[in-house]
mmCIF file of C-alpha atoms and ligand atoms in Angstrom:
data_model
loop_
_atom_site.group_PDB
_atom_site.id
_atom_site.type_symbol
_atom_site.label_atom_id
_atom_site.label_comp_id
_atom_site.label_asym_id
_atom_site.label_seq_id
_atom_site.Cartn_x
_atom_site.Cartn_y
_atom_site.Cartn_z
ATOM 1 C CA MET A 1 12.655 -3.428 31.756
ATOM 2 C CA SER A 2 13.547 -2.769 28.029
ATOM 3 C CA LEU A 3 10.921 -3.032 25.021
ATOM 4 C CA GLN A 4 10.304 -6.675 24.182
ATOM 5 C CA LEU A 5 7.903 -7.637 20.456
ATOM 6 C CA GLY A 6 4.018 -7.269 21.328
ATOM 7 C CA ASP A 7 4.991 -4.394 23.998
ATOM 8 C CA THR A 8 2.626 -1.840 23.257
ATOM 9 C CA ALA A 9 4.994 1.389 21.444
ATOM 10 C CA PRO A 10 5.543 4.384 23.896
ATOM 11 C CA ASP A 11 3.813 7.617 22.269
ATOM 12 C CA PHE A 12 5.747 11.134 22.304
ATOM 13 C CA ASN A 13 5.719 14.608 21.460
ATOM 14 C CA ALA A 14 9.098 15.680 19.707
ATOM 15 C CA GLU A 15 10.612 17.992 18.064
ATOM 16 C CA THR A 16 11.570 17.278 14.371
ATOM 17 C CA THR A 17 12.714 18.746 11.106
ATOM 18 C CA GLU A 18 9.101 18.710 9.891
ATOM 19 C CA GLY A 19 7.865 21.016 12.807
ATOM 20 C CA LYS A 20 6.090 19.453 16.527
ATOM 21 C CA ILE A 21 4.622 15.842 16.122
ATOM 22 C CA ASN A 22 2.568 13.179 18.566
ATOM 23 C CA PHE A 23 4.293 9.851 17.284
ATOM 24 C CA TYR A 24 0.413 8.219 17.581
ATOM 25 C CA GLU A 25 -0.943 10.919 15.410
ATOM 26 C CA PHE A 26 2.144 10.876 13.051
ATOM 27 C CA LEU A 27 1.655 7.129 12.743
ATOM 28 C CA GLY A 28 -2.562 7.294 12.325
ATOM 29 C CA ASP A 29 -3.695 4.133 11.453
ATOM 30 C CA GLY A 30 -0.491 2.849 9.426
ATOM 31 C CA TRP A 31 2.519 1.032 10.329
ATOM 32 C CA GLY A 32 5.640 2.919 11.301
ATOM 33 C CA VAL A 33 9.356 2.513 11.379
ATOM 34 C CA LEU A 34 11.098 4.167 14.161
ATOM 35 C CA PHE A 35 15.212 4.310 13.879
ATOM 36 C CA SER A 36 17.954 5.757 15.763
ATOM 37 C CA HIS A 37 21.459 6.651 14.427
ATOM 38 C CA PRO A 38 24.696 7.627 16.739
ATOM 39 C CA ALA A 39 25.133 11.257 15.532
ATOM 40 C CA ASP A 40 24.601 13.571 12.734
ATOM 41 C CA PHE A 41 27.390 14.562 10.094
ATOM 42 C CA THR A 42 28.811 10.530 10.853
ATOM 43 C CA PRO A 43 29.741 8.579 7.843
ATOM 44 C CA VAL A 44 27.636 5.723 7.663
ATOM 45 C CA CYS A 45 24.429 7.535 9.472
ATOM 46 C CA THR A 46 24.702 9.624 5.996
ATOM 47 C CA THR A 47 24.530 6.891 4.021
ATOM 48 C CA GLU A 48 21.776 5.759 6.450
ATOM 49 C CA LEU A 49 19.360 7.822 6.053
ATOM 50 C CA GLY A 50 19.867 8.383 2.447
ATOM 51 C CA ARG A 51 19.271 5.196 1.919
ATOM 52 C CA MET A 52 15.592 5.491 3.524
ATOM 53 C CA ALA A 53 15.215 8.389 1.877
ATOM 54 C CA LEU A 54 15.606 6.106 -1.495
ATOM 55 C CA LEU A 55 13.459 3.767 -0.234
ATOM 56 C CA GLN A 56 10.860 5.996 1.162
ATOM 57 C CA LYS A 57 8.273 5.306 -1.487
ATOM 58 C CA GLU A 58 8.270 1.681 -0.890
ATOM 59 C CA PHE A 59 7.529 2.421 2.758
ATOM 60 C CA SER A 60 4.957 4.268 1.242
ATOM 61 C CA LYS A 61 3.168 1.768 -0.893
ATOM 62 C CA ARG A 62 3.172 -0.697 2.467
ATOM 63 C CA ASN A 63 1.652 2.113 4.110
ATOM 64 C CA THR A 64 4.180 2.688 6.321
ATOM 65 C CA LYS A 65 5.650 6.005 7.901
ATOM 66 C CA ILE A 66 9.165 6.705 8.708
ATOM 67 C CA LEU A 67 11.058 8.499 11.498
ATOM 68 C CA ALA A 68 14.394 9.461 12.254
ATOM 69 C CA VAL A 69 16.071 9.970 15.589
ATOM 70 C CA SER A 70 18.851 11.714 17.066
ATOM 71 C CA VAL A 71 20.102 13.273 20.183
ATOM 72 C CA ASP A 72 21.356 15.863 18.518
ATOM 73 C CA PRO A 73 19.702 19.466 17.955
ATOM 74 C CA LEU A 74 17.502 20.612 15.195
ATOM 75 C CA ASP A 75 19.319 23.223 13.652
ATOM 76 C CA SER A 76 22.098 20.425 12.953
ATOM 77 C CA HIS A 77 19.666 18.230 11.901
ATOM 78 C CA PHE A 78 19.157 20.953 9.242
ATOM 79 C CA ALA A 79 22.495 21.431 8.023
ATOM 80 C CA TRP A 80 22.961 17.433 7.735
ATOM 81 C CA ARG A 81 20.169 17.107 5.958
ATOM 82 C CA ASN A 82 21.360 19.176 3.158
ATOM 83 C CA ASP A 83 24.487 17.195 2.981
ATOM 84 C CA ILE A 84 22.917 13.818 3.307
ATOM 85 C CA ASN A 85 20.550 15.449 -0.044
ATOM 86 C CA GLU A 86 23.706 16.378 -1.651
ATOM 87 C CA THR A 87 25.948 13.330 -1.102
ATOM 88 C CA GLN A 88 22.996 10.585 -1.486
ATOM 89 C CA ASN A 89 21.630 11.941 -4.190
ATOM 90 C CA CYS A 90 17.490 11.964 -2.403
ATOM 91 C CA THR A 91 15.129 14.398 -0.857
ATOM 92 C CA VAL A 92 14.658 13.241 2.983
ATOM 93 C CA GLY A 93 11.282 13.288 3.076
ATOM 94 C CA PHE A 94 10.668 11.906 5.946
ATOM 95 C CA PRO A 95 10.988 13.966 10.049
ATOM 96 C CA ILE A 96 14.264 13.589 11.787
ATOM 97 C CA VAL A 97 13.319 13.869 15.831
ATOM 98 C CA ALA A 98 15.940 16.678 18.140
ATOM 99 C CA ASP A 99 16.150 14.113 21.119
ATOM 100 C CA LYS A 100 17.954 16.799 22.822
ATOM 101 C CA ASP A 101 16.847 15.881 26.147
ATOM 102 C CA LYS A 102 16.795 11.677 25.064
ATOM 103 C CA THR A 103 13.081 11.627 26.072
ATOM 104 C CA VAL A 104 12.555 9.197 22.707
ATOM 105 C CA ALA A 105 16.238 7.719 23.395
ATOM 106 C CA ASN A 106 15.502 6.667 26.964
ATOM 107 C CA LEU A 107 11.766 5.599 25.973
ATOM 108 C CA TYR A 108 12.944 2.939 23.309
ATOM 109 C CA GLY A 109 16.338 2.045 25.255
ATOM 110 C CA MET A 110 18.260 3.553 22.566
ATOM 111 C CA ILE A 111 21.389 4.072 24.703
ATOM 112 C CA HIS A 112 23.684 0.814 25.097
ATOM 113 C CA PRO A 113 25.634 2.722 28.325
ATOM 114 C CA ASN A 114 28.231 0.206 27.272
ATOM 115 C CA ALA A 115 28.538 1.003 23.668
ATOM 116 C CA SER A 116 28.001 4.902 24.537
ATOM 117 C CA THR A 117 27.051 6.634 27.448
ATOM 118 C CA THR A 118 25.866 9.548 24.974
ATOM 119 C CA ALA A 119 24.660 8.548 21.754
ATOM 120 C CA THR A 120 22.036 6.483 20.662
ATOM 121 C CA VAL A 121 22.784 3.056 18.871
ATOM 122 C CA ARG A 122 21.228 1.941 15.678
ATOM 123 C CA SER A 123 18.027 1.027 16.704
ATOM 124 C CA LEU A 124 14.976 -0.040 14.666
ATOM 125 C CA PHE A 125 11.417 -0.391 15.534
ATOM 126 C CA VAL A 126 8.612 -1.450 13.335
ATOM 127 C CA ILE A 127 5.176 -1.034 14.999
ATOM 128 C CA GLY A 128 1.915 -2.191 13.466
ATOM 129 C CA PRO A 129 -1.211 -0.184 13.293
ATOM 130 C CA ASP A 130 -2.427 -1.369 17.094
ATOM 131 C CA LYS A 131 0.607 0.525 18.087
ATOM 132 C CA LYS A 132 2.732 -2.864 18.994
ATOM 133 C CA VAL A 133 5.915 -3.243 18.864
ATOM 134 C CA LYS A 134 6.505 -6.508 15.919
ATOM 135 C CA LEU A 135 10.539 -5.754 15.039
ATOM 136 C CA MET A 136 13.156 -4.862 17.141
ATOM 137 C CA ILE A 137 16.750 -4.542 15.462
ATOM 138 C CA VAL A 138 20.068 -2.794 17.056
ATOM 139 C CA TYR A 139 23.160 -2.671 15.367
ATOM 140 C CA PRO A 140 26.377 -1.103 16.580
ATOM 141 C CA ALA A 141 27.715 2.579 15.226
ATOM 142 C CA SER A 142 30.237 0.828 12.760
ATOM 143 C CA THR A 143 27.273 -1.416 11.048
ATOM 144 C CA GLY A 144 24.736 0.216 8.178
ATOM 145 C CA ARG A 145 21.789 -1.659 8.291
ATOM 146 C CA ASN A 146 19.988 -3.266 5.198
ATOM 147 C CA PHE A 147 16.416 -1.363 5.193
ATOM 148 C CA ASN A 148 15.587 -3.994 2.368
ATOM 149 C CA GLU A 149 15.855 -5.999 4.961
ATOM 150 C CA VAL A 150 13.604 -4.144 6.765
ATOM 151 C CA LEU A 151 11.231 -3.736 3.780
ATOM 152 C CA ARG A 152 11.160 -7.801 3.474
ATOM 153 C CA VAL A 153 9.678 -8.363 7.146
ATOM 154 C CA ILE A 154 7.423 -5.952 6.971
ATOM 155 C CA ASP A 155 6.259 -7.890 3.678
ATOM 156 C CA SER A 156 6.066 -10.729 6.289
ATOM 157 C CA LEU A 157 4.327 -9.016 8.706
ATOM 158 C CA GLN A 158 1.608 -7.856 6.845
ATOM 159 C CA LEU A 159 0.868 -11.107 5.725
ATOM 160 C CA THR A 160 1.105 -12.768 8.277
ATOM 161 C CA SER A 161 -1.169 -10.670 10.207
ATOM 162 C CA LYS A 162 -3.681 -10.879 7.208
ATOM 163 C CA TYR A 163 -3.346 -14.819 6.710
ATOM 164 C CA SER A 164 -2.969 -17.756 8.887
ATOM 165 C CA VAL A 165 1.047 -17.831 7.403
ATOM 166 C CA SER A 166 4.473 -17.862 8.588
ATOM 167 C CA THR A 167 7.476 -16.966 6.121
ATOM 168 C CA PRO A 168 10.377 -19.237 6.100
ATOM 169 C CA ALA A 169 14.136 -18.446 5.933
ATOM 170 C CA ASP A 170 15.489 -16.295 3.468
ATOM 171 C CA TRP A 171 12.018 -15.802 2.493
ATOM 172 C CA ASN A 172 11.151 -12.989 -0.368
ATOM 173 C CA TYR A 173 7.725 -11.406 -2.256
ATOM 174 C CA GLU A 174 6.082 -13.750 -4.342
ATOM 175 C CA ASP A 175 7.906 -16.944 -2.710
ATOM 176 C CA ASP A 176 6.130 -20.212 -0.993
ATOM 177 C CA VAL A 177 4.645 -19.367 2.297
ATOM 178 C CA ILE A 178 4.441 -21.717 5.371
ATOM 179 C CA ILE A 179 0.280 -22.694 6.398
ATOM 180 C CA SER A 180 -0.298 -22.499 9.958
ATOM 181 C CA PRO A 181 -0.091 -25.863 12.147
ATOM 182 C CA ALA A 182 -2.808 -24.765 13.592
ATOM 183 C CA ILE A 183 -4.984 -25.348 10.424
ATOM 184 C CA ASN A 184 -5.884 -28.659 9.475
ATOM 185 C CA ASN A 185 -5.851 -30.143 6.101
ATOM 186 C CA GLU A 186 -9.249 -29.883 5.272
ATOM 187 C CA ASP A 187 -9.291 -26.169 6.287
ATOM 188 C CA ALA A 188 -6.141 -25.513 4.684
ATOM 189 C CA LYS A 189 -7.663 -26.208 0.980
ATOM 190 C CA VAL A 190 -10.594 -23.883 1.774
ATOM 191 C CA LYS A 191 -8.334 -21.030 2.578
ATOM 192 C CA PHE A 192 -5.737 -21.714 0.562
ATOM 193 C CA PRO A 193 -6.992 -21.768 -2.602
ATOM 194 C CA LYS A 194 -4.048 -21.845 -4.832
ATOM 195 C CA GLY A 195 -2.734 -25.343 -3.262
ATOM 196 C CA MET A 196 -0.782 -27.058 -0.653
ATOM 197 C CA ARG A 197 2.414 -28.672 -0.741
ATOM 198 C CA GLU A 198 2.819 -30.848 2.235
ATOM 199 C CA VAL A 199 6.349 -31.626 2.999
ATOM 200 C CA LYS A 200 5.639 -32.969 6.946
ATOM 201 C CA PRO A 201 2.448 -33.042 8.610
ATOM 202 C CA TYR A 202 3.755 -29.583 10.266
ATOM 203 C CA LEU A 203 5.269 -28.270 7.356
ATOM 204 C CA ARG A 204 2.971 -27.685 4.488
ATOM 205 C CA TYR A 205 3.712 -24.912 1.948
ATOM 206 C CA THR A 206 1.040 -22.772 -0.066
ATOM 207 C CA PRO A 207 1.767 -20.125 -2.595
ATOM 208 C CA GLN A 208 1.829 -16.269 -1.694
ATOM 209 C CA PRO A 209 -1.625 -15.062 -0.779
ATOM 210 C CA GLU A 210 -2.436 -11.605 -2.474
ATOM 211 C CA LEU A 211 -1.327 -8.642 0.049
ATOM 212 C CA ALA A 212 -2.873 -6.003 -1.781
HETATM 213 C C1 BEZ B 1 28.843 6.905 11.528
HETATM 214 O O1 BEZ B 1 27.833 6.753 11.118
HETATM 215 O O2 BEZ B 1 30.070 6.373 10.844
HETATM 216 C C2 BEZ B 1 29.423 6.661 12.950
HETATM 217 C C3 BEZ B 1 28.765 7.091 14.121
HETATM 218 C C4 BEZ B 1 29.146 7.096 15.004
HETATM 219 C C5 BEZ B 1 30.150 6.334 15.660
HETATM 220 C C6 BEZ B 1 31.177 5.654 14.347
HETATM 221 C C7 BEZ B 1 30.164 5.606 13.432
#
């Protein structure tokens, strides 16, 4: 049975470019992004890890650690990391797991045998401070991911974990959010002092509450 939203993210020990880590200790009590790529020294993967390196500050601002995974060995990761830094004008500052025995890949269902029997697909998991899986996305090898979308979802997850709201289609930070239908109008007025706009009794908007 593959992992599903709300499941506990499996813990593991791994060798990485930053030394041996235990996943839960690495995450601490913050958020995490665990993402796999098919192979080192491949073009799309090079751009993906470079993009994540350039966005690392944005993830840190959101108290979110980054961990990359592929089944290639550590010496390959070290050599490839130099290429990523050189070609993408970045410094990869997050660990890359050398998952030679596919421990992490199997725990997280990152190998999709009908796509490739050996390489991991582009899986990405967002894990909350409670160690539950909050987001799962899977892309094919030929398509690089949009990591701004991952930041956008983390903003939504952090907001909705704090307030009784959800975020509408194409929502971006500072856009209005939706008040949970479980909150009646009287309580909503107290909980959301910035105001409420009722389109339908089940569709009520309020300006985004503060996240910080
Ligand atoms: C790439 O990163 O470009 C790639 C990796 C594996 C298969 C296809 C493309």
